[in-house]
Amino acid sequence: MTFQDIFKSSFLENVSSVSIPDMLITLVLSFALGLFIFLIYKRTFAGVMYSSSFGVTLLALTMITTVVMLAVTSNVVLSLGMVGALSIVRFRTAIKEPMDIAFLFWAIAVGIILAAGMLPLAIVGSLVIGLILVLFANRKPHVRPYIAVLQCADQEAEKQATGYLQTQVQRCTVKSKTVQPGQVEVNLEVRLKDGNTDFVNALGDLPGVRSAVLVSYNGDYLG
């Protein structure tokens, strides 16, 4: 191999395979759309604990996907090697919120579409998706669900407590029941008629009722 052959290598040809203006435009758009996805995630988050690092991950993931896809689309051989390299990557971080999966897929899809040169599709599609998420992700049900936890001394106290509870709420459904010697614990999903929760105090005063607890939940934890 001569010195001249080195400069004819495909490595040096790949340096100019993606022009600098294309790179700058694509990266700026990926940053802007990644920031838009991050803001929508922050606006629509409805989980237990907000993670700012996950929001930054969405921004970084959009830009990283764009860079990778720009390299892949410019070289067929590189694309095959990239598939082999990524196939050995394993992610062990558990996704706790179902909506987080949608945001991850959204960030990756935007990066792929931008690298493919479909700029209007990436921009308009992101705006439409963001609008839909803002409108529907944080919609609350008209009647908020609660879980009533009753600990009773015996079956007779349980019947009296659940009977009284059914007269005080709009809806009452047994979710689980645990029976132990000298104790019956019942978990019931209830829908309140109004915001008044004074019936919980009355439940605790009933004969044989050891404790009465009312807990708000979003309907995802108990099947």
PDB file of N, CA and C in Angstrom, residues 167-206:
ATOM      1  N   THR A 167     -74.262   3.033  51.793  1.00  0.00           N
ATOM      2  CA  THR A 167     -75.275   4.097  51.850  1.00  0.00           C
ATOM      3  C   THR A 167     -74.653   5.490  51.783  1.00  0.00           C
ATOM      4  N   GLN A 168     -73.340   5.580  51.977  1.00  0.00           N
ATOM      5  CA  GLN A 168     -72.688   6.884  52.048  1.00  0.00           C
ATOM      6  C   GLN A 168     -71.919   7.257  50.781  1.00  0.00           C
ATOM      7  N   VAL A 169     -71.704   6.291  49.890  1.00  0.00           N
ATOM      8  CA  VAL A 169     -70.912   6.550  48.693  1.00  0.00           C
ATOM      9  C   VAL A 169     -71.736   6.240  47.449  1.00  0.00           C
ATOM     10  N   GLN A 170     -71.212   6.696  46.311  1.00  0.00           N
ATOM     11  CA  GLN A 170     -71.906   6.467  45.036  1.00  0.00           C
ATOM     12  C   GLN A 170     -71.715   5.046  44.533  1.00  0.00           C
ATOM     13  N   ARG A 171     -70.533   4.494  44.788  1.00  0.00           N
ATOM     14  CA  ARG A 171     -70.214   3.145  44.303  1.00  0.00           C
ATOM     15  C   ARG A 171     -69.278   2.482  45.297  1.00  0.00           C
ATOM     16  N   CYS A 172     -69.456   1.191  45.514  1.00  0.00           N
ATOM     17  CA  CYS A 172     -68.630   0.448  46.466  1.00  0.00           C
ATOM     18  C   CYS A 172     -68.390  -0.961  45.916  1.00  0.00           C
ATOM     19  N   THR A 173     -67.116  -1.296  45.678  1.00  0.00           N
ATOM     20  CA  THR A 173     -66.755  -2.598  45.116  1.00  0.00           C
ATOM     21  C   THR A 173     -65.633  -3.220  45.937  1.00  0.00           C
ATOM     22  N   VAL A 174     -65.799  -4.482  46.319  1.00  0.00           N
ATOM     23  CA  VAL A 174     -64.771  -5.183  47.084  1.00  0.00           C
ATOM     24  C   VAL A 174     -63.596  -5.516  46.165  1.00  0.00           C
ATOM     25  N   LYS A 175     -62.389  -5.093  46.562  1.00  0.00           N
ATOM     26  CA  LYS A 175     -61.181  -5.375  45.780  1.00  0.00           C
ATOM     27  C   LYS A 175     -60.397  -6.544  46.361  1.00  0.00           C
ATOM     28  N   SER A 176     -60.363  -6.639  47.685  1.00  0.00           N
ATOM     29  CA  SER A 176     -59.670  -7.764  48.326  1.00  0.00           C
ATOM     30  C   SER A 176     -60.191  -7.923  49.745  1.00  0.00           C
ATOM     31  N   LYS A 177     -60.016  -9.141  50.267  1.00  0.00           N
ATOM     32  CA  LYS A 177     -60.488  -9.445  51.614  1.00  0.00           C
ATOM     33  C   LYS A 177     -59.514 -10.437  52.252  1.00  0.00           C
ATOM     34  N   THR A 178     -59.070 -10.093  53.459  1.00  0.00           N
ATOM     35  CA  THR A 178     -58.137 -10.941  54.196  1.00  0.00           C
ATOM     36  C   THR A 178     -58.761 -11.319  55.527  1.00  0.00           C
ATOM     37  N   VAL A 179     -58.812 -12.616  55.801  1.00  0.00           N
ATOM     38  CA  VAL A 179     -59.415 -13.113  57.039  1.00  0.00           C
ATOM     39  C   VAL A 179     -58.337 -13.780  57.879  1.00  0.00           C
ATOM     40  N   GLN A 180     -58.203 -13.326  59.105  1.00  0.00           N
ATOM     41  CA  GLN A 180     -57.288 -13.910  60.072  1.00  0.00           C
ATOM     42  C   GLN A 180     -58.054 -14.172  61.365  1.00  0.00           C
ATOM     43  N   PRO A 181     -57.532 -15.013  62.239  1.00  0.00           N
ATOM     44  CA  PRO A 181     -58.228 -15.268  63.517  1.00  0.00           C
ATOM     45  C   PRO A 181     -58.444 -13.962  64.289  1.00  0.00           C
ATOM     46  N   GLY A 182     -59.703 -13.644  64.517  1.00  0.00           N
ATOM     47  CA  GLY A 182     -60.031 -12.449  65.275  1.00  0.00           C
ATOM     48  C   GLY A 182     -59.966 -11.160  64.490  1.00  0.00           C
ATOM     49  N   GLN A 183     -59.826 -11.236  63.153  1.00  0.00           N
ATOM     50  CA  GLN A 183     -59.722  -9.997  62.366  1.00  0.00           C
ATOM     51  C   GLN A 183     -60.115 -10.248  60.922  1.00  0.00           C
ATOM     52  N   VAL A 184     -60.859  -9.307  60.344  1.00  0.00           N
ATOM     53  CA  VAL A 184     -61.235  -9.328  58.932  1.00  0.00           C
ATOM     54  C   VAL A 184     -60.840  -7.985  58.330  1.00  0.00           C
ATOM     55  N   GLU A 185     -60.031  -8.014  57.289  1.00  0.00           N
ATOM     56  CA  GLU A 185     -59.609  -6.781  56.616  1.00  0.00           C
ATOM     57  C   GLU A 185     -60.175  -6.773  55.201  1.00  0.00           C
ATOM     58  N   VAL A 186     -60.866  -5.697  54.852  1.00  0.00           N
ATOM     59  CA  VAL A 186     -61.516  -5.575  53.544  1.00  0.00           C
ATOM     60  C   VAL A 186     -61.021  -4.296  52.861  1.00  0.00           C
ATOM     61  N   ASN A 187     -60.631  -4.427  51.593  1.00  0.00           N
ATOM     62  CA  ASN A 187     -60.279  -3.272  50.766  1.00  0.00           C
ATOM     63  C   ASN A 187     -61.384  -3.063  49.731  1.00  0.00           C
ATOM     64  N   LEU A 188     -61.977  -1.890  49.729  1.00  0.00           N
ATOM     65  CA  LEU A 188     -63.087  -1.592  48.837  1.00  0.00           C
ATOM     66  C   LEU A 188     -62.780  -0.344  48.016  1.00  0.00           C
ATOM     67  N   GLU A 189     -63.075  -0.425  46.727  1.00  0.00           N
ATOM     68  CA  GLU A 189     -62.976   0.761  45.876  1.00  0.00           C
ATOM     69  C   GLU A 189     -64.291   1.523  45.963  1.00  0.00           C
ATOM     70  N   VAL A 190     -64.205   2.806  46.312  1.00  0.00           N
ATOM     71  CA  VAL A 190     -65.404   3.613  46.493  1.00  0.00           C
ATOM     72  C   VAL A 190     -65.313   4.866  45.636  1.00  0.00           C
ATOM     73  N   ARG A 191     -66.456   5.342  45.212  1.00  0.00           N
ATOM     74  CA  ARG A 191     -66.592   6.627  44.511  1.00  0.00           C
ATOM     75  C   ARG A 191     -67.511   7.513  45.357  1.00  0.00           C
ATOM     76  N   LEU A 192     -66.975   8.649  45.767  1.00  0.00           N
ATOM     77  CA  LEU A 192     -67.714   9.518  46.675  1.00  0.00           C
ATOM     78  C   LEU A 192     -68.846  10.246  45.956  1.00  0.00           C
ATOM     79  N   LYS A 193     -69.897  10.528  46.703  1.00  0.00           N
ATOM     80  CA  LYS A 193     -71.002  11.331  46.164  1.00  0.00           C
ATOM     81  C   LYS A 193     -70.601  12.798  46.063  1.00  0.00           C
ATOM     82  N   ASP A 194     -69.816  13.253  47.020  1.00  0.00           N
ATOM     83  CA  ASP A 194     -69.287  14.609  47.029  1.00  0.00           C
ATOM     84  C   ASP A 194     -67.924  14.550  47.718  1.00  0.00           C
ATOM     85  N   GLY A 195     -67.374  15.704  48.071  1.00  0.00           N
ATOM     86  CA  GLY A 195     -66.057  15.729  48.699  1.00  0.00           C
ATOM     87  C   GLY A 195     -66.074  15.470  50.190  1.00  0.00           C
ATOM     88  N   ASN A 196     -67.222  15.165  50.749  1.00  0.00           N
ATOM     89  CA  ASN A 196     -67.324  14.974  52.194  1.00  0.00           C
ATOM     90  C   ASN A 196     -66.828  13.579  52.581  1.00  0.00           C
ATOM     91  N   THR A 197     -65.923  13.524  53.543  1.00  0.00           N
ATOM     92  CA  THR A 197     -65.378  12.237  54.005  1.00  0.00           C
ATOM     93  C   THR A 197     -65.670  11.997  55.485  1.00  0.00           C
ATOM     94  N   ASP A 198     -66.699  12.639  56.015  1.00  0.00           N
ATOM     95  CA  ASP A 198     -67.042  12.456  57.435  1.00  0.00           C
ATOM     96  C   ASP A 198     -67.515  11.040  57.747  1.00  0.00           C
ATOM     97  N   PHE A 199     -67.958  10.305  56.709  1.00  0.00           N
ATOM     98  CA  PHE A 199     -68.436   8.947  56.958  1.00  0.00           C
ATOM     99  C   PHE A 199     -67.318   8.032  57.455  1.00  0.00           C
ATOM    100  N   VAL A 200     -66.055   8.402  57.169  1.00  0.00           N
ATOM    101  CA  VAL A 200     -64.940   7.590  57.655  1.00  0.00           C
ATOM    102  C   VAL A 200     -64.884   7.638  59.185  1.00  0.00           C
ATOM    103  N   ASN A 201     -65.163   8.824  59.746  1.00  0.00           N
ATOM    104  CA  ASN A 201     -65.194   8.940  61.208  1.00  0.00           C
ATOM    105  C   ASN A 201     -66.307   8.081  61.800  1.00  0.00           C
ATOM    106  N   ALA A 202     -67.451   8.084  61.126  1.00  0.00           N
ATOM    107  CA  ALA A 202     -68.570   7.272  61.613  1.00  0.00           C
ATOM    108  C   ALA A 202     -68.262   5.784  61.494  1.00  0.00           C
ATOM    109  N   LEU A 203     -67.537   5.392  60.444  1.00  0.00           N
ATOM    110  CA  LEU A 203     -67.144   3.988  60.299  1.00  0.00           C
ATOM    111  C   LEU A 203     -66.246   3.556  61.447  1.00  0.00           C
ATOM    112  N   GLY A 204     -65.325   4.414  61.824  1.00  0.00           N
ATOM    113  CA  GLY A 204     -64.415   4.057  62.912  1.00  0.00           C
ATOM    114  C   GLY A 204     -65.098   3.921  64.256  1.00  0.00           C
ATOM    115  N   ASP A 205     -66.282   4.551  64.402  1.00  0.00           N
ATOM    116  CA  ASP A 205     -67.015   4.489  65.675  1.00  0.00           C
ATOM    117  C   ASP A 205     -67.983   3.310  65.750  1.00  0.00           C
ATOM    118  N   LEU A 206     -68.152   2.586  64.641  1.00  0.00           N
ATOM    119  CA  LEU A 206     -69.072   1.454  64.653  1.00  0.00           C
ATOM    120  C   LEU A 206     -68.540   0.330  65.547  1.00  0.00           C
TER     121      LEU A 206
END
